[in-house]
Amino acid sequence: MAVVPSVVFSAGIALVARPDWVGIAGALVALVSGLLFGGQYIAGDGVASDRKAGSHLGSGSFVFELIFKPQLLWAFGVAIAHCIFLYLSDFIGDDTFRQFFGGLPIIVWYSAYCLQGLGIPGPAAGASYGVPRQRWLALSWAAAVASAATYIGVAGLASPSEFSWAAVITIGAGGIASAVIGAAVKIWRTEMGMIPGYLMFFIANGASDTQGFLDGAVILALVTAGILAFVGIVIQAGYLMGLINPNHAKEKV
């Protein structure tokens, strides 16, 4: 992620120049812009061309470049950005806005799974390259789990001490749920992609101040993640059985 140093530098300059809400707003713009720019870079750099991708179909490098790499880069970049936002949120006095501000990178991450054009290809991409449906979804699931583990590992070690492991794991579980429902949305109803990502964010982010897994906010977030994942599994099952076909027209790789 070559964009990370410039984004961190820009955010740092904004905070040094104005150590108040204006500086925080400037840092916010720099960091969110960096995440979105990075997503577009991933989208454009994933596979050079259909011919090149087709020539590597079935190879490990093709699978990594098309399925694993985008998800892992998103998870790593978001984990770093989330930690930075959590540290910046200490400057905010209002608890509601502080919690929302601290979790902004997470809404971008969840949206990348559920919306087209942010670098994480859906099943239509696999179909266009001739990848069997079952194989594509299995690899996508594996990539989602690996990405959530990446986020949990980075955020769990680098985030402020008051950000508990329960909160980290809950947000990671929300990432897996977003990946499952996001793949389903890209198969069936691409225009609804914003809804599950935003829903998962607002509920999972509500658990960011919790300290244990028995906290009501954590339980609610995990139950929501389970429901979204279940809905995604049902739609994916219909896709595997040939009852639902992906929307090729709106798929962007």
PDB file of C-alpha atoms in Angstrom:
ATOM      1  CA  MET A   1       0.000   0.000   0.000  1.00  0.00           C
ATOM      2  CA  ALA A   2       2.232   2.756  -1.333  1.00  0.00           C
ATOM      3  CA  VAL A   3      -0.409   5.361  -0.468  1.00  0.00           C
ATOM      4  CA  VAL A   4      -0.079   4.787   3.305  1.00  0.00           C
ATOM      5  CA  PRO A   5       3.049   6.948   3.960  1.00  0.00           C
ATOM      6  CA  SER A   6       1.628   9.980   2.144  1.00  0.00           C
ATOM      7  CA  VAL A   7      -1.729   9.644   3.885  1.00  0.00           C
ATOM      8  CA  VAL A   8      -0.163   9.324   7.336  1.00  0.00           C
ATOM      9  CA  PHE A   9       2.113  12.298   6.593  1.00  0.00           C
ATOM     10  CA  SER A  10      -0.831  14.446   5.453  1.00  0.00           C
ATOM     11  CA  ALA A  11      -2.886  13.502   8.496  1.00  0.00           C
ATOM     12  CA  GLY A  12       0.062  14.244  10.783  1.00  0.00           C
ATOM     13  CA  ILE A  13       0.612  17.684   9.245  1.00  0.00           C
ATOM     14  CA  ALA A  14      -3.059  18.521   9.721  1.00  0.00           C
ATOM     15  CA  LEU A  15      -2.930  17.581  13.404  1.00  0.00           C
ATOM     16  CA  VAL A  16       0.343  19.405  14.069  1.00  0.00           C
ATOM     17  CA  ALA A  17      -0.872  22.561  12.335  1.00  0.00           C
ATOM     18  CA  ARG A  18      -4.279  22.528  14.027  1.00  0.00           C
ATOM     19  CA  PRO A  19      -4.466  20.325  17.152  1.00  0.00           C
ATOM     20  CA  ASP A  20      -8.229  20.827  17.396  1.00  0.00           C
ATOM     21  CA  TRP A  21     -11.366  19.706  15.587  1.00  0.00           C
ATOM     22  CA  VAL A  22     -10.224  21.392  12.370  1.00  0.00           C
ATOM     23  CA  GLY A  23      -7.048  19.313  12.366  1.00  0.00           C
ATOM     24  CA  ILE A  24      -9.032  16.182  13.128  1.00  0.00           C
ATOM     25  CA  ALA A  25     -11.337  16.930  10.194  1.00  0.00           C
ATOM     26  CA  GLY A  26      -8.325  17.387   7.925  1.00  0.00           C
ATOM     27  CA  ALA A  27      -6.810  14.115   9.102  1.00  0.00           C
ATOM     28  CA  LEU A  28     -10.172  12.420   8.548  1.00  0.00           C
ATOM     29  CA  VAL A  29     -10.339  13.631   4.951  1.00  0.00           C
ATOM     30  CA  ALA A  30      -6.770  12.481   4.298  1.00  0.00           C
ATOM     31  CA  LEU A  31      -7.286   9.020   5.758  1.00  0.00           C
ATOM     32  CA  VAL A  32     -10.661   8.296   4.169  1.00  0.00           C
ATOM     33  CA  SER A  33      -9.413   9.585   0.813  1.00  0.00           C
ATOM     34  CA  GLY A  34      -6.407   7.303   1.132  1.00  0.00           C
ATOM     35  CA  LEU A  35      -8.590   4.279   1.815  1.00  0.00           C
ATOM     36  CA  LEU A  36     -10.821   4.998  -1.159  1.00  0.00           C
ATOM     37  CA  PHE A  37      -7.851   5.703  -3.418  1.00  0.00           C
ATOM     38  CA  GLY A  38      -6.240   2.477  -2.262  1.00  0.00           C
ATOM     39  CA  GLY A  39      -9.425   0.593  -3.091  1.00  0.00           C
ATOM     40  CA  GLN A  40      -9.392   1.969  -6.614  1.00  0.00           C
ATOM     41  CA  TYR A  41      -5.713   1.022  -6.931  1.00  0.00           C
ATOM     42  CA  ILE A  42      -6.519  -2.535  -5.895  1.00  0.00           C
ATOM     43  CA  ALA A  43      -9.391  -2.627  -8.376  1.00  0.00           C
ATOM     44  CA  GLY A  44      -7.190  -1.456 -11.224  1.00  0.00           C
ATOM     45  CA  ASP A  45      -4.144  -3.515 -10.324  1.00  0.00           C
ATOM     46  CA  GLY A  46      -5.792  -6.839  -9.498  1.00  0.00           C
ATOM     47  CA  VAL A  47      -5.638  -8.433 -12.954  1.00  0.00           C
ATOM     48  CA  ALA A  48      -4.053  -6.726 -15.954  1.00  0.00           C
ATOM     49  CA  SER A  49      -6.388  -8.128 -18.600  1.00  0.00           C
ATOM     50  CA  ASP A  50      -8.855 -10.893 -19.332  1.00  0.00           C
ATOM     51  CA  ARG A  51      -6.299 -12.604 -21.562  1.00  0.00           C
ATOM     52  CA  LYS A  52      -3.632 -12.598 -18.888  1.00  0.00           C
ATOM     53  CA  ALA A  53      -6.104 -13.804 -16.259  1.00  0.00           C
ATOM     54  CA  GLY A  54      -7.345 -16.547 -18.528  1.00  0.00           C
ATOM     55  CA  SER A  55      -3.816 -17.773 -19.158  1.00  0.00           C
ATOM     56  CA  HIS A  56      -3.302 -18.224 -15.419  1.00  0.00           C
ATOM     57  CA  LEU A  57      -6.700 -19.718 -14.664  1.00  0.00           C
ATOM     58  CA  GLY A  58      -6.356 -22.334 -11.969  1.00  0.00           C
ATOM     59  CA  SER A  59      -2.862 -21.283 -10.944  1.00  0.00           C
ATOM     60  CA  GLY A  60      -2.044 -20.286  -7.401  1.00  0.00           C
ATOM     61  CA  SER A  61      -0.836 -16.843  -8.468  1.00  0.00           C
ATOM     62  CA  PHE A  62      -4.098 -16.089 -10.253  1.00  0.00           C
ATOM     63  CA  VAL A  63      -6.168 -17.160  -7.254  1.00  0.00           C
ATOM     64  CA  PHE A  64      -4.073 -15.015  -4.929  1.00  0.00           C
ATOM     65  CA  GLU A  65      -4.115 -11.931  -7.175  1.00  0.00           C
ATOM     66  CA  LEU A  66      -7.830 -12.014  -7.917  1.00  0.00           C
ATOM     67  CA  ILE A  67      -9.361 -13.337  -4.698  1.00  0.00           C
ATOM     68  CA  PHE A  68      -6.942 -13.176  -1.769  1.00  0.00           C
ATOM     69  CA  LYS A  69      -4.819 -10.103  -2.451  1.00  0.00           C
ATOM     70  CA  PRO A  70      -7.627  -7.496  -2.574  1.00  0.00           C
ATOM     71  CA  GLN A  71      -9.216  -8.745   0.641  1.00  0.00           C
ATOM     72  CA  LEU A  72      -5.914  -8.985   2.501  1.00  0.00           C
ATOM     73  CA  LEU A  73      -4.835  -5.500   1.418  1.00  0.00           C
ATOM     74  CA  TRP A  74      -8.163  -4.036   2.470  1.00  0.00           C
ATOM     75  CA  ALA A  75      -8.008  -5.746   5.865  1.00  0.00           C
ATOM     76  CA  PHE A  76      -4.420  -4.665   6.519  1.00  0.00           C
ATOM     77  CA  GLY A  77      -4.994  -1.076   5.390  1.00  0.00           C
ATOM     78  CA  VAL A  78      -8.231  -0.752   7.338  1.00  0.00           C
ATOM     79  CA  ALA A  79      -6.655  -2.206  10.485  1.00  0.00           C
ATOM     80  CA  ILE A  80      -3.905   0.426  10.371  1.00  0.00           C
ATOM     81  CA  ALA A  81      -6.364   3.223   9.592  1.00  0.00           C
ATOM     82  CA  HIS A  82      -8.723   2.054  12.334  1.00  0.00           C
ATOM     83  CA  CYS A  83      -5.952   2.180  14.915  1.00  0.00           C
ATOM     84  CA  ILE A  84      -5.039   5.709  13.795  1.00  0.00           C
ATOM     85  CA  PHE A  85      -8.667   6.804  13.972  1.00  0.00           C
ATOM     86  CA  LEU A  86      -9.016   5.315  17.448  1.00  0.00           C
ATOM     87  CA  TYR A  87      -6.024   7.311  18.665  1.00  0.00           C
ATOM     88  CA  LEU A  88      -7.357  10.471  16.993  1.00  0.00           C
ATOM     89  CA  SER A  89     -10.779   9.945  18.557  1.00  0.00           C
ATOM     90  CA  ASP A  90      -9.243  10.609  21.983  1.00  0.00           C
ATOM     91  CA  PHE A  91      -9.318  14.304  21.037  1.00  0.00           C
ATOM     92  CA  ILE A  92     -13.119  14.204  20.734  1.00  0.00           C
ATOM     93  CA  GLY A  93     -15.183  14.920  23.826  1.00  0.00           C
ATOM     94  CA  ASP A  94     -18.613  13.822  22.639  1.00  0.00           C
ATOM     95  CA  ASP A  95     -18.895  10.053  23.174  1.00  0.00           C
ATOM     96  CA  THR A  96     -21.310   9.415  20.308  1.00  0.00           C
ATOM     97  CA  PHE A  97     -19.245  11.270  17.720  1.00  0.00           C
ATOM     98  CA  ARG A  98     -16.015   9.843  19.137  1.00  0.00           C
ATOM     99  CA  GLN A  99     -17.268   6.294  18.661  1.00  0.00           C
ATOM    100  CA  PHE A 100     -18.544   7.034  15.148  1.00  0.00           C
ATOM    101  CA  PHE A 101     -15.338   8.798  14.120  1.00  0.00           C
ATOM    102  CA  GLY A 102     -13.147   6.008  15.458  1.00  0.00           C
ATOM    103  CA  GLY A 103     -14.994   3.403  13.410  1.00  0.00           C
ATOM    104  CA  LEU A 104     -15.089   5.196  10.047  1.00  0.00           C
ATOM    105  CA  PRO A 105     -12.472   2.923   8.414  1.00  0.00           C
ATOM    106  CA  ILE A 106     -14.688  -0.051   9.279  1.00  0.00           C
ATOM    107  CA  ILE A 107     -17.622   1.261   7.274  1.00  0.00           C
ATOM    108  CA  VAL A 108     -15.291   1.574   4.279  1.00  0.00           C
ATOM    109  CA  TRP A 109     -14.099  -2.025   4.780  1.00  0.00           C
ATOM    110  CA  TYR A 110     -17.584  -3.481   5.058  1.00  0.00           C
ATOM    111  CA  SER A 111     -18.715  -1.423   2.060  1.00  0.00           C
ATOM    112  CA  ALA A 112     -15.827  -2.760  -0.029  1.00  0.00           C
ATOM    113  CA  TYR A 113     -17.290  -6.242   0.410  1.00  0.00           C
ATOM    114  CA  CYS A 114     -20.842  -5.201  -0.411  1.00  0.00           C
ATOM    115  CA  LEU A 115     -20.438  -2.565  -3.139  1.00  0.00           C
ATOM    116  CA  GLN A 116     -19.156  -2.883  -6.685  1.00  0.00           C
ATOM    117  CA  GLY A 117     -16.011  -1.140  -7.865  1.00  0.00           C
ATOM    118  CA  LEU A 118     -14.017  -1.046  -4.618  1.00  0.00           C
ATOM    119  CA  GLY A 119     -11.568  -3.778  -5.517  1.00  0.00           C
ATOM    120  CA  ILE A 120     -13.166  -6.970  -4.201  1.00  0.00           C
ATOM    121  CA  PRO A 121     -14.648  -8.857  -7.186  1.00  0.00           C
ATOM    122  CA  GLY A 122     -17.872 -10.796  -6.852  1.00  0.00           C
ATOM    123  CA  PRO A 123     -18.967 -14.148  -8.283  1.00  0.00           C
ATOM    124  CA  ALA A 124     -19.648 -12.607 -11.699  1.00  0.00           C
ATOM    125  CA  ALA A 125     -15.902 -12.077 -12.061  1.00  0.00           C
ATOM    126  CA  GLY A 126     -15.293 -15.751 -11.369  1.00  0.00           C
ATOM    127  CA  ALA A 127     -17.957 -16.734 -13.875  1.00  0.00           C
ATOM    128  CA  SER A 128     -16.405 -14.477 -16.524  1.00  0.00           C
ATOM    129  CA  TYR A 129     -13.058 -16.269 -16.087  1.00  0.00           C
ATOM    130  CA  GLY A 130     -14.642 -19.704 -16.103  1.00  0.00           C
ATOM    131  CA  VAL A 131     -13.965 -20.443 -12.439  1.00  0.00           C
ATOM    132  CA  PRO A 132     -16.475 -23.030 -11.132  1.00  0.00           C
ATOM    133  CA  ARG A 133     -19.017 -21.482  -8.790  1.00  0.00           C
ATOM    134  CA  GLN A 134     -18.267 -23.785  -5.877  1.00  0.00           C
ATOM    135  CA  ARG A 135     -14.528 -23.165  -6.133  1.00  0.00           C
ATOM    136  CA  TRP A 136     -14.954 -19.401  -6.356  1.00  0.00           C
ATOM    137  CA  LEU A 137     -17.159 -19.195  -3.281  1.00  0.00           C
ATOM    138  CA  ALA A 138     -14.947 -21.571  -1.279  1.00  0.00           C
ATOM    139  CA  LEU A 139     -11.868 -19.489  -2.061  1.00  0.00           C
ATOM    140  CA  SER A 140     -13.743 -16.270  -1.314  1.00  0.00           C
ATOM    141  CA  TRP A 141     -14.739 -17.641   2.080  1.00  0.00           C
ATOM    142  CA  ALA A 142     -11.147 -18.650   2.803  1.00  0.00           C
ATOM    143  CA  ALA A 143      -9.942 -15.188   1.794  1.00  0.00           C
ATOM    144  CA  ALA A 144     -12.558 -13.544   4.024  1.00  0.00           C
ATOM    145  CA  VAL A 145     -11.476 -15.586   7.044  1.00  0.00           C
ATOM    146  CA  ALA A 146      -7.806 -14.824   6.343  1.00  0.00           C
ATOM    147  CA  SER A 147      -8.609 -11.128   5.977  1.00  0.00           C
ATOM    148  CA  ALA A 148     -10.584 -11.018   9.219  1.00  0.00           C
ATOM    149  CA  ALA A 149      -7.680 -12.747  10.967  1.00  0.00           C
ATOM    150  CA  THR A 150      -5.332 -10.127   9.500  1.00  0.00           C
ATOM    151  CA  TYR A 151      -7.502  -7.308  10.795  1.00  0.00           C
ATOM    152  CA  ILE A 152      -7.843  -8.911  14.229  1.00  0.00           C
ATOM    153  CA  GLY A 153      -4.105  -9.492  14.508  1.00  0.00           C
ATOM    154  CA  VAL A 154      -3.059  -5.994  13.441  1.00  0.00           C
ATOM    155  CA  ALA A 155      -5.802  -4.064  15.238  1.00  0.00           C
ATOM    156  CA  GLY A 156      -5.548  -6.202  18.355  1.00  0.00           C
ATOM    157  CA  LEU A 157      -1.845  -5.467  18.723  1.00  0.00           C
ATOM    158  CA  ALA A 158      -1.685  -1.847  17.549  1.00  0.00           C
ATOM    159  CA  SER A 159      -4.933  -0.325  18.827  1.00  0.00           C
ATOM    160  CA  PRO A 160      -5.217   1.646  22.093  1.00  0.00           C
ATOM    161  CA  SER A 161      -5.239  -0.455  25.239  1.00  0.00           C
ATOM    162  CA  GLU A 162      -8.848   0.453  26.029  1.00  0.00           C
ATOM    163  CA  PHE A 163      -9.984  -1.090  22.733  1.00  0.00           C
ATOM    164  CA  SER A 164     -10.658  -4.621  23.948  1.00  0.00           C
ATOM    165  CA  TRP A 165     -10.105  -7.925  22.193  1.00  0.00           C
ATOM    166  CA  ALA A 166     -13.865  -8.475  22.399  1.00  0.00           C
ATOM    167  CA  ALA A 167     -14.401  -5.349  20.296  1.00  0.00           C
ATOM    168  CA  VAL A 168     -11.650  -6.324  17.841  1.00  0.00           C
ATOM    169  CA  ILE A 169     -12.999  -9.846  17.331  1.00  0.00           C
ATOM    170  CA  THR A 170     -16.569  -8.573  17.018  1.00  0.00           C
ATOM    171  CA  ILE A 171     -15.570  -6.191  14.234  1.00  0.00           C
ATOM    172  CA  GLY A 172     -13.598  -8.985  12.573  1.00  0.00           C
ATOM    173  CA  ALA A 173     -16.691 -11.200  12.696  1.00  0.00           C
ATOM    174  CA  GLY A 174     -18.616  -8.359  11.096  1.00  0.00           C
ATOM    175  CA  GLY A 175     -16.049  -8.382   8.309  1.00  0.00           C
ATOM    176  CA  ILE A 176     -16.676 -12.072   7.620  1.00  0.00           C
ATOM    177  CA  ALA A 177     -20.445 -11.510   7.660  1.00  0.00           C
ATOM    178  CA  SER A 178     -20.038  -8.582   5.254  1.00  0.00           C
ATOM    179  CA  ALA A 179     -17.971 -10.779   2.937  1.00  0.00           C
ATOM    180  CA  VAL A 180     -20.637 -13.504   2.893  1.00  0.00           C
ATOM    181  CA  ILE A 181     -23.632 -11.216   2.449  1.00  0.00           C
ATOM    182  CA  GLY A 182     -21.635  -8.989   0.092  1.00  0.00           C
ATOM    183  CA  ALA A 183     -20.922 -11.860  -2.286  1.00  0.00           C
ATOM    184  CA  ALA A 184     -24.621 -12.729  -2.195  1.00  0.00           C
ATOM    185  CA  VAL A 185     -25.668  -9.139  -2.883  1.00  0.00           C
ATOM    186  CA  LYS A 186     -23.308  -8.969  -5.867  1.00  0.00           C
ATOM    187  CA  ILE A 187     -24.993 -12.101  -7.216  1.00  0.00           C
ATOM    188  CA  TRP A 188     -28.585 -11.054  -6.726  1.00  0.00           C
ATOM    189  CA  ARG A 189     -29.269  -7.387  -5.875  1.00  0.00           C
ATOM    190  CA  THR A 190     -26.273  -5.158  -6.558  1.00  0.00           C
ATOM    191  CA  GLU A 191     -28.306  -2.004  -5.923  1.00  0.00           C
ATOM    192  CA  MET A 192     -28.830  -3.053  -2.286  1.00  0.00           C
ATOM    193  CA  GLY A 193     -25.130  -3.369  -1.456  1.00  0.00           C
ATOM    194  CA  MET A 194     -25.042  -0.322   0.818  1.00  0.00           C
ATOM    195  CA  ILE A 195     -27.695  -1.653   3.195  1.00  0.00           C
ATOM    196  CA  PRO A 196     -26.012  -4.733   4.763  1.00  0.00           C
ATOM    197  CA  GLY A 197     -22.602  -3.062   5.007  1.00  0.00           C
ATOM    198  CA  TYR A 198     -23.950   0.004   6.789  1.00  0.00           C
ATOM    199  CA  LEU A 199     -26.226  -2.077   9.021  1.00  0.00           C
ATOM    200  CA  MET A 200     -23.335  -4.276  10.093  1.00  0.00           C
ATOM    201  CA  PHE A 201     -21.114  -1.260  10.716  1.00  0.00           C
ATOM    202  CA  PHE A 202     -23.485   0.654  12.976  1.00  0.00           C
ATOM    203  CA  ILE A 203     -24.215  -2.424  15.084  1.00  0.00           C
ATOM    204  CA  ALA A 204     -20.632  -3.726  15.260  1.00  0.00           C
ATOM    205  CA  ASN A 205     -19.217  -0.272  15.927  1.00  0.00           C
ATOM    206  CA  GLY A 206     -21.595   0.027  18.848  1.00  0.00           C
ATOM    207  CA  ALA A 207     -19.513  -2.660  20.553  1.00  0.00           C
ATOM    208  CA  SER A 208     -16.266  -0.690  20.254  1.00  0.00           C
ATOM    209  CA  ASP A 209     -16.363   0.470  23.894  1.00  0.00           C
ATOM    210  CA  THR A 210     -17.153  -2.938  25.365  1.00  0.00           C
ATOM    211  CA  GLN A 211     -14.748  -4.948  27.484  1.00  0.00           C
ATOM    212  CA  GLY A 212     -16.141  -8.478  27.348  1.00  0.00           C
ATOM    213  CA  PHE A 213     -17.981 -10.958  25.154  1.00  0.00           C
ATOM    214  CA  LEU A 214     -20.994 -11.036  27.478  1.00  0.00           C
ATOM    215  CA  ASP A 215     -21.720  -7.360  26.904  1.00  0.00           C
ATOM    216  CA  GLY A 216     -25.107  -6.802  25.271  1.00  0.00           C
ATOM    217  CA  ALA A 217     -23.633  -4.770  22.394  1.00  0.00           C
ATOM    218  CA  VAL A 218     -21.221  -7.588  21.538  1.00  0.00           C
ATOM    219  CA  ILE A 219     -23.977 -10.210  21.643  1.00  0.00           C
ATOM    220  CA  LEU A 220     -26.208  -8.059  19.421  1.00  0.00           C
ATOM    221  CA  ALA A 221     -23.393  -7.526  16.919  1.00  0.00           C
ATOM    222  CA  LEU A 222     -22.518 -11.221  16.764  1.00  0.00           C
ATOM    223  CA  VAL A 223     -26.171 -12.215  16.358  1.00  0.00           C
ATOM    224  CA  THR A 224     -26.551  -9.652  13.562  1.00  0.00           C
ATOM    225  CA  ALA A 225     -23.410 -10.979  11.890  1.00  0.00           C
ATOM    226  CA  GLY A 226     -24.828 -14.495  12.117  1.00  0.00           C
ATOM    227  CA  ILE A 227     -28.149 -13.457  10.577  1.00  0.00           C
ATOM    228  CA  LEU A 228     -26.496 -11.593   7.693  1.00  0.00           C
ATOM    229  CA  ALA A 229     -24.156 -14.519   7.081  1.00  0.00           C
ATOM    230  CA  PHE A 230     -27.096 -16.945   7.089  1.00  0.00           C
ATOM    231  CA  VAL A 231     -28.981 -14.848   4.526  1.00  0.00           C
ATOM    232  CA  GLY A 232     -25.832 -14.725   2.425  1.00  0.00           C
ATOM    233  CA  ILE A 233     -25.404 -18.496   2.650  1.00  0.00           C
ATOM    234  CA  VAL A 234     -28.991 -19.072   1.504  1.00  0.00           C
ATOM    235  CA  ILE A 235     -28.503 -16.839  -1.543  1.00  0.00           C
ATOM    236  CA  GLN A 236     -25.144 -18.440  -2.309  1.00  0.00           C
ATOM    237  CA  ALA A 237     -26.762 -21.876  -2.086  1.00  0.00           C
ATOM    238  CA  GLY A 238     -29.283 -20.778  -4.704  1.00  0.00           C
ATOM    239  CA  TYR A 239     -26.380 -19.595  -6.847  1.00  0.00           C
ATOM    240  CA  LEU A 240     -24.599 -22.944  -6.527  1.00  0.00           C
ATOM    241  CA  MET A 241     -27.777 -24.815  -7.491  1.00  0.00           C
ATOM    242  CA  GLY A 242     -28.215 -22.645 -10.569  1.00  0.00           C
ATOM    243  CA  LEU A 243     -31.341 -20.918  -9.284  1.00  0.00           C
ATOM    244  CA  ILE A 244     -29.666 -17.487  -9.310  1.00  0.00           C
ATOM    245  CA  ASN A 245     -27.272 -16.120 -11.902  1.00  0.00           C
ATOM    246  CA  PRO A 246     -24.819 -13.266 -11.245  1.00  0.00           C
ATOM    247  CA  ASN A 247     -25.358  -9.807 -12.655  1.00  0.00           C
ATOM    248  CA  HIS A 248     -22.522  -9.493 -15.171  1.00  0.00           C
ATOM    249  CA  ALA A 249     -23.514  -6.055 -16.349  1.00  0.00           C
ATOM    250  CA  LYS A 250     -22.658  -4.329 -13.098  1.00  0.00           C
ATOM    251  CA  GLU A 251     -19.584  -6.340 -12.114  1.00  0.00           C
ATOM    252  CA  LYS A 252     -16.292  -4.459 -12.104  1.00  0.00           C
ATOM    253  CA  VAL A 253     -12.940  -6.165 -11.645  1.00  0.00           C
TER     254      VAL A 253
END
